[in-house]
Every structure is written in structure tokens, then in C-alpha cells.
Amino acid sequence: MTRVLLATRNQKKLAELRRILAVEEVSGLEVLGLADVDEFEEAPETGATFEENALAKARDAAAATGLASVADDSGLTVDALNGMPGVLSARWAGQHGDDRANLDLVLAQLTDVGDERRGAAFVCAAALVVPGGEETVVRGEWRGALTRKARGTNGFGYDPIFVPEGETRTSAELDPAEKDAQSHRGRALRALVPALRQLARA
Amino acid sequence: MTRVLLATRNQKKLAELRRILAVEEVSGLEVLGLADVDEFEEAPETGATFEENALAKARDAAAATGLASVADDSGLTVDALNGMPGVLSARWAGQHGDDRANLDLVLAQLTDVGDERRGAAFVCAAALVVPGGEETVVRGEWRGALTRKARGTNGFGYDPIFVPEGETRTSAELDPAEKDAQSHRGRALRALVPALRQLARA
């Protein structure tokens, strides 16, 4: 079995990544989390793009562990905020990882922004770095619009305020399999599958 | 004397506008503030650009009072935030007009953004609307970079975290005349002076 490390400390993101890869059934691949390897220090996310950050995280993990490593960087891009929070999605309200503060701030900033200007997209860049081998970076996008109130308890991050195109429910009201089938992370991970299959065969 | 109304409820902005116009010595013009006219209701600022908002405010004031009216809309555009807070500068932290909360949030959002990516600009759009006459909209910009800590007590808004190009002091450490000579608002208002002189002669 070829081992591949999913390099994220976000447990909900890890669960999504595992779920999406499980559906794809890449044979010959053993999927590890950070709990399965020795601890290592991560560099701060200072890139200007999702792709830079995903690649930096995957490179750090591959260098520290010697394992083929997958990392993602993802976030919400809001049209009326010129594409922000973007790479700052996880720390939009100032502290890292406070989902509720982050989405409350976006809703407050958009108080006077009308329905016709509430478009947004979730974006996910996913990177696979093979030590001494190839680097692959892919991107998935999921268009939708923002609500005026949070709704739903599934998912994480900005899911409770994002209604995907063609849906009336927020992405926090979709069940996990429905979300994975459409989501930015689902699209990005599926785009990595050919590289993962190649890795498993190598 | 031709009367012109400076249509802003922000007392510090009003003082800057009066000061800048006083230096220009437009003869034949009597400058009024909102305290000099009957109260009227202002529409919320919902434009996507500084120009739209400045024009809407000047139109509202001119329609309500019958006076030639000047309004400005201004804000901070931060490179690493794709030009935001922009038109949302006054309510960036969620509530309108809390200068300290707004600038603290920008600093927190930029915690991991290095010095080479801390560029920003103050932008001011100023509009003059003459009832039954012409509409003029102009723009002034002031480039600089953001500090990591607030410094200085002059000015308002984001002045304490903005170091103009060619300066080492923040714009809140400049004295008022120094600020007006360089600032976005000074540039915009001076660009309106020809239209104001024409109004005073009419």
C-alpha cells in the first residue's frame, strides 16, 4: 500500500477529505491523518492565493514526514467584498478559526448589500506533493449566494450562510453526501484523483 | 452670495471639508453645514463605488434642501484585501462609525501579511450637485502603507494606521494643514474648486 498523508489540523475538514476520497475508491492507497505521524511545526499561511497556501502546506508536510502529502486551502470569495475573505476566510474576524464570528462579520458587512449583489463562491485549492516527485495543484469552485441569517448545522466555516446555485438550502442544511457531490472541496479532490491513482500504482 | 451645503453628518469630515475649501478662497460662496438647514432623511449608502455613494448623497441633499450640495464618500483600499474595506470602510467591523474597531480589525486581518504586501490607498470621491443644474464627481487618491500598530491622534477613521508615501509618520501624526495638502480629501476637493467657482459666478 502507498501511504498518503492528509495534512490538515481541522478535524471537520479532515473528515470531508476522507469521505470524498473514500467514495472515489483509489485502490492501493492508505490514507493517514496528522494523528498518525510525528508532530511537526507548520509555517503560517502567508500566501496571496489559495494555490500558494495549499502547495506550501503540502510541501511542509512532505518534507517533515517523507510521505506523499495532500493539503487544501479553501475559503469564501464574496463578490461585494471584491473576492474577500478569500485566503483570510479562517481569520476574517481577527482570530483564527472562530467560524461564528467570521460569518457574523460577513453578514454585518453586507447589511446594506441587496439580494442582487450577494453572490459568492466557495473555492478550494488542493495540492499533492510527492517527496522527490511531482507536485500537483488543482482548484474547485462552488457558486452561490449569501443569506441574511445563518441556517443549518452541518459542515463548518461559512456553510450556514451559503446557498449553492440551484439550491434553496444552505450548504449547512445539505447532508454530507449531497454537499460532497457539489462542493468546492469535492470538485478539487476529484480533480486530484488521477494523480493519486498514479501515485498508488507507482 | 451663493450658498453651498456640505452634506455630511461626520463632524470631523465636515471640519476637514471646511478647512480645505477655506484655503482655496472661493469668493462669493457661503458654506453651510447640515446644522444650518432643516433635517432630512438620508438614504443608506448602498453603492458599489465611492462615486455612486457621493453622488447619491449630494443628490439627496440637493433635492431635500434646494441648495447646491457637496458630499463625499471615502475610505481605505487595502491591496492585500483586494481593495476592501473600500465603500464599507465606515462599517468594516460590523457597526457604523466605530473607528477603533474598524482599524483594529484591519490590523488583525493583516497579521500574517508581510511588509512588502501592506500597500494601501485612501480614496475620496466628491460630488457637487446643483439643483436643476450640473452634477460633478471627482476622485482623489493618497497612496501609502499600513503600520502594525495605531499611532497618532489627529484626523479620524484609519489615519492612525496609514503612512503616506514619502512619510514616516502616520496621517494621524500629520498636522491638519500637512494632511490637507496631500490627502485624498484635499485632492478631491481641490478638483471640485473649478465647478465651485463657476457656481459662485452664476
Coordinates of C-alpha atoms in Angstrom, one line a residue:
Chain A
M1 CA 0.0 0.0 0.0
T2 CA 1.2 3.5 -0.8
R3 CA 0.6 5.9 2.1
V4 CA -0.7 9.4 1.6
L5 CA -1.0 12.0 4.4
L6 CA -3.9 14.4 4.6
A7 CA -2.2 17.4 6.1
T8 CA -4.8 19.4 8.0
R9 CA -5.4 20.1 11.6
N10 CA -9.0 20.9 11.0
Q11 CA -10.9 17.8 12.1
K12 CA -14.1 18.7 10.1
K13 CA -12.0 19.3 7.0
L14 CA -10.2 16.0 7.6
A15 CA -13.5 14.2 7.8
E16 CA -14.6 15.7 4.5
L17 CA -11.4 14.9 2.7
R18 CA -11.5 11.2 3.9
R19 CA -15.2 10.9 2.9
I20 CA -14.6 12.3 -0.6
L21 CA -11.6 10.1 -1.2
A22 CA -13.5 7.0 0.2
V23 CA -16.2 7.5 -2.5
E24 CA -13.5 7.5 -5.2
E25 CA -12.1 4.2 -4.1
V26 CA -8.5 4.7 -5.1
S27 CA -7.1 1.2 -4.7
G28 CA -3.7 0.6 -3.2
L29 CA -3.8 3.9 -1.1
E30 CA -3.6 4.1 2.6
V31 CA -4.9 7.4 3.9
L32 CA -3.3 8.9 7.0
G33 CA -4.1 11.9 9.2
L34 CA -1.7 14.1 11.2
A35 CA -2.6 12.0 14.3
D36 CA -0.8 9.0 12.6
V37 CA 2.6 10.8 12.2
D38 CA 5.1 12.6 14.4
E39 CA 4.3 16.2 15.2
F40 CA 5.9 18.9 13.1
E41 CA 5.6 22.6 13.0
E42 CA 3.6 24.3 10.3
A43 CA 4.6 27.5 8.7
P44 CA 1.9 30.3 8.8
E45 CA -0.3 30.7 5.7
T46 CA 1.1 33.8 4.2
G47 CA 0.4 33.2 0.5
A48 CA -1.7 35.6 -1.6
T49 CA -3.6 32.7 -3.2
F50 CA -5.3 29.5 -2.2
E51 CA -2.9 27.6 -4.5
E52 CA 0.2 29.0 -2.9
N53 CA -1.1 28.1 0.6
A54 CA -2.2 24.6 -0.4
L55 CA 1.2 23.9 -2.0
A56 CA 3.1 25.3 0.9
K57 CA 1.2 23.2 3.4
A58 CA 1.6 20.0 1.3
R59 CA 5.4 20.7 0.8
D60 CA 5.9 21.3 4.6
A61 CA 4.1 18.0 5.4
A62 CA 6.0 16.0 2.7
A63 CA 9.4 17.5 3.9
A64 CA 8.7 16.8 7.5
T65 CA 7.3 13.3 7.2
G66 CA 8.7 11.9 3.9
L67 CA 5.2 10.9 2.9
A68 CA 3.2 11.9 -0.2
S69 CA 1.0 14.7 1.3
V70 CA -2.3 16.3 0.3
A71 CA -3.2 19.7 1.7
D72 CA -6.0 22.1 0.8
D73 CA -6.6 25.8 1.3
S74 CA -10.1 27.0 0.9
G75 CA -12.4 29.9 1.6
L76 CA -15.3 32.0 0.7
T77 CA -15.0 34.7 -2.0
V78 CA -17.7 37.3 -1.8
D79 CA -18.5 39.4 -4.8
A80 CA -19.4 42.6 -2.8
L81 CA -16.1 42.2 -0.9
N82 CA -14.0 42.0 -4.1
G83 CA -13.4 38.3 -3.5
M84 CA -12.5 38.5 0.2
P85 CA -12.5 37.0 2.8
G86 CA -10.6 34.7 0.3
V87 CA -7.3 33.4 1.8
L88 CA -8.2 35.2 5.1
S89 CA -11.5 33.3 5.5
A90 CA -10.4 31.4 8.6
R91 CA -9.4 34.6 10.4
W92 CA -11.7 37.2 8.9
A93 CA -12.9 38.4 12.3
G94 CA -9.3 38.7 13.6
Q95 CA -8.8 35.4 15.4
H96 CA -8.1 32.1 13.7
G97 CA -10.9 29.5 13.4
D98 CA -13.9 31.3 15.1
D99 CA -16.5 30.2 12.5
R100 CA -19.4 32.0 14.1
A101 CA -17.5 35.3 14.5
N102 CA -16.3 35.1 10.9
L103 CA -19.7 34.5 9.4
D104 CA -21.4 37.1 11.6
L105 CA -18.9 39.7 10.4
V106 CA -19.6 38.9 6.8
L107 CA -23.3 39.2 7.4
A108 CA -22.8 42.5 9.2
Q109 CA -20.5 43.9 6.5
L110 CA -23.2 43.0 3.9
T111 CA -26.2 44.5 5.8
D112 CA -26.8 47.2 3.2
V113 CA -25.9 45.0 0.2
G114 CA -29.1 44.0 -1.7
D115 CA -30.0 40.5 -2.9
E116 CA -28.8 41.2 -6.5
R117 CA -25.3 41.8 -5.2
R118 CA -24.9 38.9 -2.7
G119 CA -23.2 36.4 -5.0
A120 CA -20.3 34.4 -3.6
A121 CA -18.3 31.3 -4.3
F122 CA -16.5 28.7 -2.2
V123 CA -13.1 28.0 -3.5
C124 CA -10.7 25.1 -2.7
A125 CA -7.2 24.6 -3.9
A126 CA -5.8 21.1 -3.3
A127 CA -2.2 20.1 -3.6
L128 CA -0.5 16.7 -3.8
V129 CA 3.3 16.7 -3.1
V130 CA 5.3 13.5 -3.6
P131 CA 8.7 13.7 -2.0
G132 CA 11.3 13.7 -4.7
G133 CA 8.4 13.5 -7.2
E134 CA 5.6 15.5 -8.8
E135 CA 3.6 18.4 -7.4
T136 CA 0.0 18.8 -8.5
V137 CA -2.3 21.7 -7.6
V138 CA -6.0 21.8 -8.6
R139 CA -8.9 24.1 -7.9
G140 CA -12.6 23.6 -7.3
E141 CA -15.3 26.3 -7.2
W142 CA -18.9 26.3 -6.0
R143 CA -21.0 29.3 -6.9
G144 CA -24.0 30.5 -4.8
A145 CA -25.3 33.5 -2.9
L146 CA -25.3 34.6 0.7
T147 CA -28.3 34.5 3.1
R148 CA -29.1 37.2 5.6
K149 CA -29.1 34.7 8.6
A150 CA -27.2 31.6 9.4
R151 CA -29.2 28.3 8.8
G152 CA -28.2 24.7 9.3
T153 CA -25.7 22.8 11.5
N154 CA -23.9 20.5 9.0
G155 CA -20.5 21.3 7.6
F156 CA -18.3 24.1 9.1
G157 CA -16.9 27.6 8.2
Y158 CA -19.3 29.7 6.2
D159 CA -21.7 26.8 5.2
P160 CA -24.6 28.2 7.2
I161 CA -24.8 31.4 5.1
F162 CA -24.1 30.0 1.6
V163 CA -26.9 28.8 -0.7
P164 CA -25.4 27.0 -3.7
E165 CA -26.8 27.7 -7.2
G166 CA -29.8 25.6 -7.8
E167 CA -30.5 25.0 -4.1
T168 CA -32.8 26.7 -1.6
R169 CA -31.0 25.2 1.4
T170 CA -27.7 26.4 2.8
S171 CA -24.7 24.1 2.4
A172 CA -25.1 23.5 6.2
E173 CA -28.5 22.1 5.5
L174 CA -27.3 19.6 2.9
D175 CA -26.4 16.2 4.1
P176 CA -22.7 15.3 3.8
A177 CA -23.0 13.2 0.6
E178 CA -25.1 15.9 -1.1
K179 CA -22.5 18.5 -0.1
D180 CA -19.5 16.4 -1.3
A181 CA -21.1 15.8 -4.7
Q182 CA -21.3 19.6 -5.4
S183 CA -18.8 21.2 -3.1
H184 CA -15.6 23.1 -4.0
R185 CA -13.7 20.5 -1.9
G186 CA -15.4 17.6 -3.6
R187 CA -14.5 19.1 -7.0
A188 CA -10.9 19.8 -6.1
L189 CA -10.3 16.4 -4.6
R190 CA -11.8 14.6 -7.5
A191 CA -9.5 16.6 -9.8
L192 CA -6.6 15.2 -7.7
V193 CA -7.8 11.5 -8.1
P194 CA -5.8 10.9 -11.4
A195 CA -2.6 11.9 -9.7
L196 CA -3.5 9.8 -6.6
R197 CA -4.2 6.8 -8.8
Q198 CA -0.8 7.3 -10.5
L199 CA 0.8 7.5 -7.1
A200 CA -0.8 4.3 -5.9
R201 CA 0.4 2.5 -9.0
A202 CA 4.0 3.8 -8.7
Chain B
M1 CA -23.5 85.1 -2.0
T2 CA -24.2 81.7 -3.5
R3 CA -24.8 79.1 -0.8
V4 CA -23.4 75.6 -0.9
L5 CA -24.2 72.8 1.6
L6 CA -21.6 70.4 2.8
A7 CA -23.8 67.3 3.3
T8 CA -22.1 65.2 5.9
R9 CA -23.0 64.2 9.5
N10 CA -19.5 63.3 10.3
Q11 CA -18.2 66.4 12.3
K12 CA -14.5 65.6 11.7
K13 CA -15.1 65.2 8.0
L14 CA -17.1 68.5 8.0
A15 CA -14.2 70.3 9.7
E16 CA -11.8 68.9 7.0
L17 CA -14.0 69.9 4.1
R18 CA -14.5 73.5 5.6
R19 CA -10.7 73.8 6.2
I20 CA -9.8 72.7 2.6
L21 CA -12.3 75.0 1.0
A22 CA -11.2 77.9 3.2
V23 CA -7.7 77.6 1.9
E24 CA -8.9 77.8 -1.7
E25 CA -10.8 81.1 -1.0
V26 CA -13.6 80.6 -3.5
S27 CA -15.1 84.1 -3.4
G28 CA -18.8 84.6 -3.4
L29 CA -19.5 81.3 -1.8
E30 CA -21.2 80.8 1.6
V31 CA -20.5 77.3 3.0
L32 CA -23.3 75.7 5.1
G33 CA -23.4 72.5 7.2
L34 CA -26.3 70.3 7.9
A35 CA -26.8 72.1 11.2
D36 CA -27.8 75.2 9.1
V37 CA -30.7 73.5 7.2
D38 CA -33.9 71.6 8.1
E39 CA -33.3 67.9 8.9
F40 CA -33.9 65.4 6.2
E41 CA -33.6 61.7 6.0
E42 CA -30.6 60.2 4.2
A43 CA -30.8 57.1 2.1
P44 CA -28.4 54.3 3.2
E45 CA -25.1 54.1 1.3
T46 CA -25.6 51.1 -0.9
G47 CA -23.5 51.9 -4.0
A48 CA -20.7 49.6 -5.2
T49 CA -18.4 52.6 -5.7
F50 CA -17.3 55.7 -3.9
E51 CA -18.5 57.8 -6.8
E52 CA -22.1 56.3 -6.7
N53 CA -22.3 57.0 -3.0
A54 CA -21.0 60.5 -3.1
L55 CA -23.4 61.4 -6.0
A56 CA -26.4 59.8 -4.2
K57 CA -25.7 61.7 -1.0
A58 CA -25.2 65.0 -2.9
R59 CA -28.4 64.4 -4.9
D60 CA -30.4 63.6 -1.7
A61 CA -29.2 66.8 0.0
A62 CA -29.9 69.0 -3.1
A63 CA -33.4 67.5 -3.5
A64 CA -34.2 67.9 0.1
T65 CA -32.9 71.5 0.6
G66 CA -32.9 73.0 -2.8
L67 CA -29.3 74.0 -2.2
A68 CA -26.2 73.2 -4.3
S69 CA -24.7 70.4 -2.3
V70 CA -21.3 68.8 -1.9
A71 CA -20.9 65.2 -0.5
D72 CA -18.0 62.9 -0.3
D73 CA -17.6 59.2 0.1
S74 CA -14.2 58.0 1.1
G75 CA -12.4 55.0 2.5
L76 CA -9.3 52.9 2.7
T77 CA -8.5 50.4 0.0
V78 CA -6.0 47.8 1.1
D79 CA -4.0 45.8 -1.5
A80 CA -4.0 42.6 0.5
L81 CA -7.8 42.8 1.0
N82 CA -8.4 43.2 -2.8
G83 CA -9.2 46.9 -2.3
M84 CA -11.5 46.4 0.7
P85 CA -12.7 47.9 3.1
G86 CA -13.4 50.3 0.3
V87 CA -17.0 51.5 0.4
L88 CA -17.5 49.5 3.6
S89 CA -14.7 51.4 5.4
A90 CA -17.0 53.0 8.0
R91 CA -18.7 49.8 9.0
W92 CA -15.9 47.2 8.4
A93 CA -16.2 45.7 11.9
G94 CA -20.0 45.5 11.6
Q95 CA -21.2 48.7 13.2
H96 CA -21.2 52.1 11.6
G97 CA -18.6 54.6 12.7
D98 CA -16.5 52.7 15.2
D99 CA -13.1 53.9 14.1
R100 CA -11.2 51.9 16.6
A101 CA -12.9 48.6 16.0
N102 CA -12.5 49.1 12.2
L103 CA -8.8 49.8 12.3
D104 CA -8.2 47.0 14.8
L105 CA -9.9 44.6 12.6
V106 CA -7.8 45.6 9.5
L107 CA -4.7 45.1 11.6
A108 CA -5.8 41.7 12.8
Q109 CA -6.7 40.6 9.3
L110 CA -3.3 41.6 8.1
T111 CA -1.4 39.9 11.0
D112 CA 0.4 37.4 8.7
V113 CA 0.8 39.9 5.8
G114 CA 4.4 40.9 5.4
D115 CA 5.7 44.5 4.9
E116 CA 6.1 44.1 1.2
R117 CA 2.3 43.4 0.8
R118 CA 1.0 46.2 3.2
G119 CA 0.3 48.8 0.5
A120 CA -3.0 50.8 0.7
A121 CA -4.6 54.0 -0.5
F122 CA -7.1 56.4 0.9
V123 CA -9.7 57.3 -1.8
C124 CA -12.2 60.1 -1.8
A125 CA -15.0 60.7 -4.3
A126 CA -16.5 64.2 -4.0
A127 CA -19.7 65.2 -5.8
L128 CA -21.3 68.6 -6.4
V129 CA -25.0 68.6 -7.3
V130 CA -26.6 71.9 -8.4
P131 CA -30.4 71.7 -8.3
G132 CA -31.7 71.9 -11.9
G133 CA -28.0 72.2 -13.0
E134 CA -24.8 70.3 -13.3
E135 CA -23.5 67.3 -11.5
T136 CA -19.8 66.9 -11.0
V137 CA -18.0 63.9 -9.5
V138 CA -14.2 63.8 -8.9
R139 CA -11.8 61.4 -7.2
G140 CA -8.7 61.9 -5.1
E141 CA -6.2 59.1 -4.1
W142 CA -3.4 59.0 -1.5
R143 CA -1.1 56.0 -1.6
G144 CA 0.8 54.7 1.4
A145 CA 1.3 51.6 3.5
L146 CA -0.2 50.2 6.7
T147 CA 1.5 50.1 10.0
R148 CA 1.3 47.2 12.5
K149 CA 0.1 49.5 15.4
A150 CA -2.1 52.6 15.6
R151 CA -0.1 55.8 16.1
G152 CA -1.2 59.5 16.4
T153 CA -4.4 61.3 17.4
N154 CA -5.1 63.7 14.6
G155 CA -7.6 63.0 11.9
F156 CA -10.1 60.2 12.1
G157 CA -11.0 56.8 10.5
Y158 CA -8.0 54.8 9.5
D159 CA -5.5 57.7 9.8
P160 CA -3.6 56.1 12.8
I161 CA -2.5 53.1 10.7
F162 CA -1.7 54.8 7.3
V163 CA 1.8 56.1 6.5
P164 CA 1.6 58.1 3.3
E165 CA 4.3 57.6 0.6
G166 CA 7.3 59.7 1.4
E167 CA 6.4 60.0 5.1
T168 CA 7.5 58.1 8.2
R169 CA 4.6 59.5 10.3
T170 CA 1.0 58.2 10.1
S171 CA -1.6 60.5 8.7
A172 CA -2.9 60.9 12.3
E173 CA 0.6 62.2 13.2
L174 CA 0.5 64.9 10.5
D175 CA -0.8 68.3 11.5
P176 CA -4.1 69.3 9.8
A177 CA -2.6 71.6 7.1
E178 CA 0.0 69.0 6.2
K179 CA -2.7 66.3 5.9
D180 CA -4.9 68.5 3.7
A181 CA -2.1 69.4 1.4
Q182 CA -1.6 65.7 0.5
S183 CA -4.7 63.9 1.4
H184 CA -7.3 62.1 -0.8
R185 CA -9.9 64.5 0.5
G186 CA -7.7 67.6 -0.2
R187 CA -7.1 66.3 -3.7
A188 CA -10.7 65.6 -4.4
L189 CA -12.0 68.9 -3.0
R190 CA -9.4 70.9 -5.0
A191 CA -10.6 69.1 -8.1
L192 CA -14.1 70.4 -7.4
V193 CA -12.9 74.0 -7.0
P194 CA -13.4 75.0 -10.7
A195 CA -17.0 73.8 -10.5
L196 CA -17.5 75.7 -7.3
R197 CA -16.0 78.9 -8.8
Q198 CA -18.4 78.6 -11.7
L199 CA -21.3 78.1 -9.3
A200 CA -20.3 81.2 -7.3
R201 CA -20.1 83.3 -10.5
A202 CA -23.5 82.0 -11.8

